[in-house]
Amino acid sequence: MLLLGIETSCDDTATALVRDGRDVLASVSTNQDAFHAKYGGIVPEIASRQHVALLSAAIEDALGRAGARFAELDGIAVTYGPGLIGSLVVGVAAAKALAFALDKPLFAINHLHGHVFAAFLDRAEPPSFPFLALLVSGGHSQVVAVDSPARMTVLGRTRDDAAGEAYDKTARLLGFGYPGGPAIEQAARAGNAQAFRFPRSFIHDRQRLAFSFSGLKTAVRYTIAPPGLEPPERLAPELVADLAASFQEAVVDVLVGKCRHALESTGLSVLAIGGGVAANARLAERFQQAAQQHAFRLYIAPRQLCTDNAVMGAIAVERWRAGLIEALDLDVTPGLVR
Ligand code: KG4
Ligand code: ZN
């Protein structure tokens, strides 16, 4: 089954051609970072307009790289939520138009499901249900129980900033641009993770499977300059490295600690991790150590499939098998939480 995936939930204009939910024939992602960088974050209106400008070429590019023609497609899979409303509308409109013109089935992909199932896209064996998943992206930090390809139950989520958002906001404090995750990871390599003891919110609270990362960002800010004082124009590179490493260790400590609690309390023994922050090498290292020590199986999405991409739409094969085909009046659902 040859699927065209379209993903425009945020600021990446992404398309992919995937055969049988596994063989990636092409994966195209046109990064819009240059258009958003000077604003220090994503500007939704700019993202939507860029998707309009880039999407047709990204679709043709994917087909060209795969050496495939429109007529050979067996279906179109598109992200319909959650995400930025204007951005989602562009991808969904394109997918519906193609499905109508080509008379092919249309599949609606929940972006969060896509991130979770990305952990299995390079595996020979499909996931066995149920399993636990940690979703850590720019917009979400959630622990979910995954019962089937189409059903996830959120067990806990962040009270404030998402993990990726904390990386992005802290990166700004340290003088880096957007996206902040890769910059902090890079800076942290030269730093001492024990230099500063930043807060690890709720880490010992076994009752609540909740995250909070906004206090962490504030703690970094007040380490740079106490409340009421302006931070200096430039920070010494050694200080930046120590702040980055100590910040990162606090984030990873919380994520590992909360997932261990969740595995224990649910009795599940498989953990899948997806979303942009899962691309972080320190996170992977710490989870691998935990998996060995506490005997759970760990699946982390390959680095290039952690951040937003259209290959994640390959899970539509499961929807196709289950007969979950959308009507052409499919609407975007920006606040989708399932
Ligand atoms: O999944 P994603 O591409 O988009 C959303 O659905 O939000 O995640 C983007 C987020 C950004 O906050 C970015 O800073 C973070 O993922 N990120 C990372 C790394 N690469 C991307 N965070 C930590 N370490 C990384 N290497
Ligand atoms: Zn995402």
Tab-separated table of C-alpha atoms and ligand atoms in Angstrom:
chain	number	residue	atom	x	y	z
A	1	MET	CA	0.000	0.000	0.000
A	2	LEU	CA	1.570	3.273	-1.143
A	3	LEU	CA	0.642	6.260	1.019
A	4	LEU	CA	1.333	9.948	0.637
A	5	GLY	CA	1.728	11.569	4.057
A	6	ILE	CA	1.188	15.284	4.604
A	7	GLU	CA	2.136	16.983	7.881
A	8	THR	CA	1.671	20.716	8.441
A	9	SER	CA	0.642	20.905	12.092
A	10	CYS	CA	3.233	23.484	13.083
A	11	ASP	CA	6.130	25.013	11.146
A	12	ASP	CA	7.511	22.102	9.102
A	13	THR	CA	6.078	21.562	5.636
A	14	ALA	CA	6.528	17.816	5.437
A	15	THR	CA	5.550	15.145	2.919
A	16	ALA	CA	6.467	11.481	2.617
A	17	LEU	CA	5.848	8.408	0.503
A	18	VAL	CA	5.711	5.215	2.509
A	19	ARG	CA	4.988	1.694	1.299
A	20	ASP	CA	3.151	-0.749	3.576
A	21	GLY	CA	3.681	1.442	6.638
A	22	ARG	CA	7.380	0.627	6.709
A	23	ASP	CA	9.441	1.380	3.587
A	24	VAL	CA	10.151	5.089	3.426
A	25	LEU	CA	10.553	5.865	-0.276
A	26	ALA	CA	10.826	9.622	0.309
A	27	SER	CA	10.640	12.003	3.245
A	28	VAL	CA	10.710	15.720	2.553
A	29	SER	CA	10.709	18.375	5.236
A	30	THR	CA	11.021	21.999	4.325
A	31	ASN	CA	12.221	23.773	7.375
A	32	GLN	CA	10.785	27.254	7.975
A	33	ASP	CA	13.239	28.167	10.755
A	34	ALA	CA	14.758	31.055	8.765
A	35	PHE	CA	11.378	32.788	8.590
A	36	HIS	CA	10.674	32.492	12.324
A	37	ALA	CA	14.165	32.815	13.832
A	38	LYS	CA	14.181	36.589	14.233
A	39	TYR	CA	10.955	36.432	16.281
A	40	GLY	CA	12.437	33.879	18.704
A	41	GLY	CA	9.582	31.414	18.142
A	42	ILE	CA	6.960	30.344	15.646
A	43	VAL	CA	4.614	33.007	14.279
A	44	PRO	CA	1.420	31.103	13.334
A	45	GLU	CA	0.423	33.415	10.475
A	46	ILE	CA	3.871	33.134	8.891
A	47	ALA	CA	3.781	29.342	9.291
A	48	SER	CA	0.412	29.089	7.477
A	49	ARG	CA	1.555	31.302	4.619
A	50	GLN	CA	4.781	29.356	4.232
A	51	HIS	CA	2.841	26.071	4.085
A	52	VAL	CA	0.733	27.551	1.258
A	53	ALA	CA	3.883	28.582	-0.586
A	54	LEU	CA	5.776	25.316	-0.046
A	55	LEU	CA	3.329	22.433	0.088
A	56	SER	CA	2.662	21.741	-3.612
A	57	ALA	CA	6.391	21.585	-4.328
A	58	ALA	CA	6.958	19.367	-1.269
A	59	ILE	CA	4.324	16.894	-2.540
A	60	GLU	CA	5.863	16.799	-6.024
A	61	ASP	CA	9.317	16.507	-4.510
A	62	ALA	CA	8.312	13.421	-2.496
A	63	LEU	CA	6.770	11.791	-5.567
A	64	GLY	CA	9.823	12.656	-7.670
A	65	ARG	CA	12.293	11.237	-5.149
A	66	ALA	CA	10.275	8.044	-4.874
A	67	GLY	CA	9.902	7.794	-8.653
A	68	ALA	CA	6.146	7.488	-8.182
A	69	ARG	CA	3.134	9.031	-9.931
A	70	PHE	CA	-0.079	10.352	-8.394
A	71	ALA	CA	-2.004	7.497	-10.037
A	72	GLU	CA	0.047	4.931	-8.084
A	73	LEU	CA	-1.006	6.265	-4.671
A	74	ASP	CA	-3.340	4.083	-2.629
A	75	GLY	CA	-4.270	6.804	-0.146
A	76	ILE	CA	-3.508	10.169	1.419
A	77	ALA	CA	-2.744	10.489	5.151
A	78	VAL	CA	-2.863	13.935	6.709
A	79	THR	CA	-2.374	15.367	10.197
A	80	TYR	CA	-5.691	16.932	11.293
A	81	GLY	CA	-4.739	17.916	14.874
A	82	PRO	CA	-3.567	18.951	17.363
A	83	GLY	CA	-1.603	21.903	16.079
A	84	LEU	CA	-1.835	25.460	14.786
A	85	ILE	CA	-5.215	25.940	13.147
A	86	GLY	CA	-4.027	27.854	10.082
A	87	SER	CA	-1.171	25.421	9.479
A	88	LEU	CA	-3.439	22.369	9.795
A	89	VAL	CA	-5.990	23.861	7.407
A	90	VAL	CA	-3.406	24.086	4.615
A	91	GLY	CA	-2.389	20.414	4.854
A	92	VAL	CA	-5.936	19.112	5.283
A	93	ALA	CA	-7.228	21.178	2.345
A	94	ALA	CA	-4.454	19.839	0.110
A	95	ALA	CA	-5.065	16.249	1.227
A	96	LYS	CA	-8.815	16.485	0.654
A	97	ALA	CA	-8.298	18.008	-2.801
A	98	LEU	CA	-5.926	15.184	-3.762
A	99	ALA	CA	-8.173	12.479	-2.346
A	100	PHE	CA	-11.100	13.928	-4.299
A	101	ALA	CA	-9.219	14.442	-7.558
A	102	LEU	CA	-7.540	11.013	-7.459
A	103	ASP	CA	-10.534	9.233	-5.930
A	104	LYS	CA	-8.335	7.691	-3.221
A	105	PRO	CA	-9.085	7.125	0.474
A	106	LEU	CA	-8.281	9.879	2.965
A	107	PHE	CA	-6.822	9.088	6.405
A	108	ALA	CA	-6.780	11.455	9.381
A	109	ILE	CA	-3.679	11.284	11.551
A	110	ASN	CA	-3.656	12.434	15.163
A	111	HIS	CA	-0.284	14.169	15.422
A	112	LEU	CA	0.344	12.775	18.914
A	113	HIS	CA	-0.337	9.210	17.737
A	114	GLY	CA	2.116	9.853	14.908
A	115	HIS	CA	4.855	10.894	17.342
A	116	VAL	CA	4.267	7.814	19.509
A	117	PHE	CA	4.191	5.308	16.660
A	118	ALA	CA	7.310	6.833	15.070
A	119	ALA	CA	9.197	4.782	17.683
A	120	PHE	CA	8.208	1.615	15.799
A	121	LEU	CA	8.524	2.703	12.179
A	122	ASP	CA	12.048	1.309	11.786
A	123	ARG	CA	11.276	-1.965	13.607
A	124	ALA	CA	10.506	-5.261	12.005
A	125	GLU	CA	8.004	-6.164	14.711
A	126	PRO	CA	4.847	-4.100	15.283
A	127	PRO	CA	4.202	-2.850	18.824
A	128	SER	CA	2.343	-5.202	21.127
A	129	PHE	CA	-0.430	-3.514	23.056
A	130	PRO	CA	-0.823	-2.122	25.633
A	131	PHE	CA	2.339	-0.098	26.187
A	132	LEU	CA	3.340	3.155	27.826
A	133	ALA	CA	4.454	6.164	25.796
A	134	LEU	CA	6.193	9.401	26.631
A	135	LEU	CA	5.489	12.208	24.228
A	136	VAL	CA	7.829	15.158	24.545
A	137	SER	CA	7.592	17.857	21.897
A	138	GLY	CA	7.422	21.626	21.604
A	139	GLY	CA	3.697	21.600	22.323
A	140	HIS	CA	3.204	18.531	24.531
A	141	SER	CA	4.621	16.599	27.472
A	142	GLN	CA	2.439	13.627	28.185
A	143	VAL	CA	2.577	10.106	29.490
A	144	VAL	CA	-0.021	7.955	27.765
A	145	ALA	CA	-1.196	4.376	27.887
A	146	VAL	CA	-1.515	3.108	24.324
A	147	ASP	CA	-4.221	0.462	24.097
A	148	SER	CA	-4.469	0.049	20.312
A	149	PRO	CA	-3.406	1.873	17.126
A	150	ALA	CA	-6.363	4.205	17.504
A	151	ARG	CA	-6.739	4.486	21.288
A	152	MET	CA	-4.527	6.287	23.769
A	153	THR	CA	-5.356	7.322	27.331
A	154	VAL	CA	-3.509	10.316	28.753
A	155	LEU	CA	-2.237	9.427	32.242
A	156	GLY	CA	-0.427	12.681	32.947
A	157	ARG	CA	0.643	15.881	31.268
A	158	THR	CA	2.435	19.120	31.919
A	159	ARG	CA	0.769	21.790	34.033
A	160	ASP	CA	2.529	24.580	32.184
A	161	ASP	CA	5.382	24.480	29.658
A	162	ALA	CA	6.029	21.422	27.498
A	163	ALA	CA	9.541	19.954	27.694
A	164	GLY	CA	10.490	21.295	24.251
A	165	GLU	CA	9.046	24.686	25.150
A	166	ALA	CA	11.248	24.723	28.269
A	167	TYR	CA	14.262	23.998	26.075
A	168	ASP	CA	13.268	26.776	23.672
A	169	LYS	CA	12.636	29.373	26.405
A	170	THR	CA	15.800	28.489	28.310
A	171	ALA	CA	17.772	28.623	25.059
A	172	ARG	CA	16.639	32.221	24.602
A	173	LEU	CA	17.913	33.080	28.095
A	174	LEU	CA	21.269	31.560	27.141
A	175	GLY	CA	21.463	33.573	23.918
A	176	PHE	CA	20.462	30.854	21.431
A	177	GLY	CA	17.856	31.113	18.671
A	178	TYR	CA	14.903	28.845	17.820
A	179	PRO	CA	14.697	25.847	18.054
A	180	GLY	CA	16.528	25.723	21.348
A	181	GLY	CA	16.733	21.975	21.968
A	182	PRO	CA	19.634	21.144	19.643
A	183	ALA	CA	21.564	24.279	20.773
A	184	ILE	CA	21.241	23.379	24.471
A	185	GLU	CA	22.182	19.764	23.794
A	186	GLN	CA	25.307	20.927	21.965
A	187	ALA	CA	26.303	23.486	24.654
A	188	ALA	CA	25.668	20.966	27.447
A	189	ARG	CA	28.347	18.619	26.077
A	190	ALA	CA	31.036	20.982	27.393
A	191	GLY	CA	29.283	21.675	30.703
A	192	ASN	CA	29.010	20.233	34.192
A	193	ALA	CA	25.522	18.866	34.836
A	194	GLN	CA	26.062	19.128	38.606
A	195	ALA	CA	27.128	22.798	38.524
A	196	PHE	CA	23.641	24.043	39.442
A	197	ARG	CA	20.908	22.187	41.282
A	198	PHE	CA	17.742	23.196	39.415
A	199	PRO	CA	14.235	22.162	40.554
A	200	ARG	CA	12.775	18.795	39.576
A	201	SER	CA	9.074	19.483	40.017
A	202	PHE	CA	6.821	16.710	41.368
A	203	ILE	CA	9.646	14.165	41.034
A	204	HIS	CA	8.970	12.494	44.384
A	205	ASP	CA	5.200	12.867	44.161
A	206	ARG	CA	3.941	9.362	43.416
A	207	GLN	CA	0.301	10.458	43.488
A	208	ARG	CA	0.489	12.839	40.586
A	209	LEU	CA	1.741	11.940	37.147
A	210	ALA	CA	2.174	15.589	36.230
A	211	PHE	CA	5.025	17.680	34.886
A	212	SER	CA	5.868	21.315	35.453
A	213	PHE	CA	8.780	22.911	33.632
A	214	SER	CA	8.108	26.647	33.928
A	215	GLY	CA	9.825	26.932	37.342
A	216	LEU	CA	12.941	25.394	35.857
A	217	LYS	CA	13.198	28.111	33.233
A	218	THR	CA	12.695	30.759	35.946
A	219	ALA	CA	15.421	29.148	38.083
A	220	VAL	CA	17.846	29.421	35.163
A	221	ARG	CA	16.848	33.073	34.692
A	222	TYR	CA	17.458	33.911	38.372
A	223	THR	CA	20.797	32.117	38.336
A	224	ILE	CA	21.891	34.356	35.471
A	225	ALA	CA	20.709	37.489	37.319
A	226	PRO	CA	18.708	37.751	40.571
A	227	PRO	CA	15.089	38.998	40.433
A	228	GLY	CA	14.938	42.686	39.589
A	229	LEU	CA	18.317	42.763	37.887
A	230	GLU	CA	18.771	42.755	34.109
A	231	PRO	CA	20.764	39.764	32.780
A	232	PRO	CA	24.154	40.672	31.294
A	233	GLU	CA	24.385	41.214	27.513
A	234	ARG	CA	26.737	38.285	27.076
A	235	LEU	CA	27.315	35.223	29.220
A	236	ALA	CA	30.685	33.473	29.491
A	237	PRO	CA	30.707	30.286	27.354
A	238	GLU	CA	31.695	28.162	30.403
A	239	LEU	CA	28.704	29.483	32.329
A	240	VAL	CA	26.386	28.823	29.365
A	241	ALA	CA	27.693	25.255	29.126
A	242	ASP	CA	27.152	24.599	32.863
A	243	LEU	CA	23.672	26.167	32.811
A	244	ALA	CA	22.720	24.132	29.717
A	245	ALA	CA	24.030	20.855	31.171
A	246	SER	CA	22.388	21.420	34.585
A	247	PHE	CA	19.084	22.428	32.963
A	248	GLN	CA	19.117	19.379	30.680
A	249	GLU	CA	19.886	17.027	33.562
A	250	ALA	CA	16.919	18.386	35.525
A	251	VAL	CA	14.553	17.838	32.554
A	252	VAL	CA	15.827	14.318	31.937
A	253	ASP	CA	15.728	13.402	35.651
A	254	VAL	CA	12.052	14.341	35.785
A	255	LEU	CA	11.161	12.492	32.576
A	256	VAL	CA	12.971	9.307	33.612
A	257	GLY	CA	11.576	9.460	37.172
A	258	LYS	CA	7.980	9.994	36.065
A	259	CYS	CA	8.122	7.243	33.440
A	260	ARG	CA	9.478	4.795	35.988
A	261	HIS	CA	6.597	5.620	38.338
A	262	ALA	CA	4.141	5.231	35.481
A	263	LEU	CA	5.563	1.849	34.434
A	264	GLU	CA	5.391	0.629	38.018
A	265	SER	CA	1.884	1.863	38.698
A	266	THR	CA	0.411	0.539	35.425
A	267	GLY	CA	2.370	-2.727	35.434
A	268	LEU	CA	3.390	-2.074	31.811
A	269	SER	CA	6.853	-3.142	30.689
A	270	VAL	CA	7.291	-1.406	27.336
A	271	LEU	CA	8.010	2.310	26.948
A	272	ALA	CA	8.004	4.167	23.616
A	273	ILE	CA	9.299	7.732	23.373
A	274	GLY	CA	8.576	10.207	20.591
A	275	GLY	CA	8.469	13.937	19.852
A	276	GLY	CA	11.195	16.473	19.155
A	277	VAL	CA	12.855	16.232	22.595
A	278	ALA	CA	13.319	12.470	22.086
A	279	ALA	CA	16.033	13.420	19.574
A	280	ASN	CA	18.168	14.399	22.570
A	281	ALA	CA	21.169	12.080	23.036
A	282	ARG	CA	21.406	12.607	26.812
A	283	LEU	CA	17.741	11.686	27.159
A	284	ALA	CA	18.297	8.504	25.151
A	285	GLU	CA	21.367	7.590	27.210
A	286	ARG	CA	19.574	8.061	30.537
A	287	PHE	CA	16.503	6.091	29.419
A	288	GLN	CA	18.702	3.267	28.113
A	289	GLN	CA	20.410	3.066	31.517
A	290	ALA	CA	17.027	3.032	33.264
A	291	ALA	CA	15.697	0.330	30.925
A	292	GLN	CA	18.632	-1.918	31.768
A	293	GLN	CA	18.416	-1.284	35.501
A	294	HIS	CA	14.661	-1.659	35.782
A	295	ALA	CA	14.036	-4.257	33.082
A	296	PHE	CA	11.650	-2.515	30.727
A	297	ARG	CA	11.793	-2.503	26.928
A	298	LEU	CA	12.555	0.835	25.370
A	299	TYR	CA	11.689	2.124	21.896
A	300	ILE	CA	12.843	5.587	20.902
A	301	ALA	CA	11.986	7.006	17.500
A	302	PRO	CA	15.010	7.313	15.183
A	303	ARG	CA	16.425	10.823	15.482
A	304	GLN	CA	15.114	12.035	12.115
A	305	LEU	CA	11.598	10.826	13.013
A	306	CYS	CA	11.483	12.513	16.441
A	307	THR	CA	10.786	16.013	15.158
A	308	ASP	CA	7.786	16.675	12.940
A	309	ASN	CA	7.736	14.669	9.718
A	310	ALA	CA	5.195	13.127	7.363
A	311	VAL	CA	6.460	9.546	7.661
A	312	MET	CA	4.424	9.421	10.883
A	313	GLY	CA	1.354	9.243	8.628
A	314	ALA	CA	2.461	5.686	7.748
A	315	ILE	CA	0.420	4.498	10.717
A	316	ALA	CA	-2.553	5.076	8.410
A	317	VAL	CA	-1.964	1.511	7.222
A	318	GLU	CA	-3.457	0.420	10.541
A	319	ARG	CA	-6.411	2.755	10.006
A	320	TRP	CA	-6.867	1.334	6.517
A	321	ARG	CA	-6.867	-2.215	7.916
A	322	ALA	CA	-9.432	-1.099	10.487
A	323	GLY	CA	-11.568	0.581	7.791
A	324	LEU	CA	-11.119	4.056	9.323
A	325	ILE	CA	-11.428	6.095	6.133
A	326	GLU	CA	-12.495	9.751	6.362
A	327	ALA	CA	-15.225	11.512	4.460
A	328	LEU	CA	-14.133	14.481	2.375
A	329	ASP	CA	-15.668	16.921	4.857
A	330	LEU	CA	-12.872	16.114	7.328
A	331	ASP	CA	-12.190	19.198	9.434
A	332	VAL	CA	-9.106	20.199	11.384
A	333	THR	CA	-9.218	19.658	15.148
A	334	PRO	CA	-6.542	22.002	16.528
A	335	GLY	CA	-7.189	21.191	20.192
A	336	LEU	CA	-7.385	17.426	19.768
A	337	VAL	CA	-6.260	15.725	22.987
A	338	ARG	CA	-7.098	12.071	22.465
B	1	KG4	O1	7.911	17.327	17.726
B	1	KG4	P1	8.408	18.658	17.322
B	1	KG4	O2	9.209	18.769	16.047
B	1	KG4	O3	7.231	19.674	17.148
B	1	KG4	C1	6.097	19.687	17.962
B	1	KG4	O4	5.169	18.897	17.685
B	1	KG4	O5	6.134	20.477	18.926
B	1	KG4	O6	9.235	19.208	18.566
B	1	KG4	C2	9.932	20.427	18.502
B	1	KG4	C3	10.592	20.632	19.850
B	1	KG4	C4	11.242	22.000	20.001
B	1	KG4	O7	10.833	22.536	21.241
B	1	KG4	C5	12.728	21.684	19.988
B	1	KG4	O8	13.510	22.602	20.749
B	1	KG4	C6	12.763	20.301	20.584
B	1	KG4	O9	11.631	19.657	20.057
B	1	KG4	N1	13.983	19.567	20.210
B	1	KG4	C7	14.921	19.130	21.090
B	1	KG4	C8	15.964	18.546	20.318
B	1	KG4	N2	15.615	18.626	19.006
B	1	KG4	C9	14.400	19.251	18.962
B	1	KG4	N3	14.975	19.213	22.428
B	1	KG4	C10	16.057	18.696	23.048
B	1	KG4	N4	17.103	18.126	22.389
B	1	KG4	C11	17.096	18.028	21.030
B	1	KG4	N5	18.131	17.489	20.382
B	2	ZN	ZN	5.159	17.349	16.727
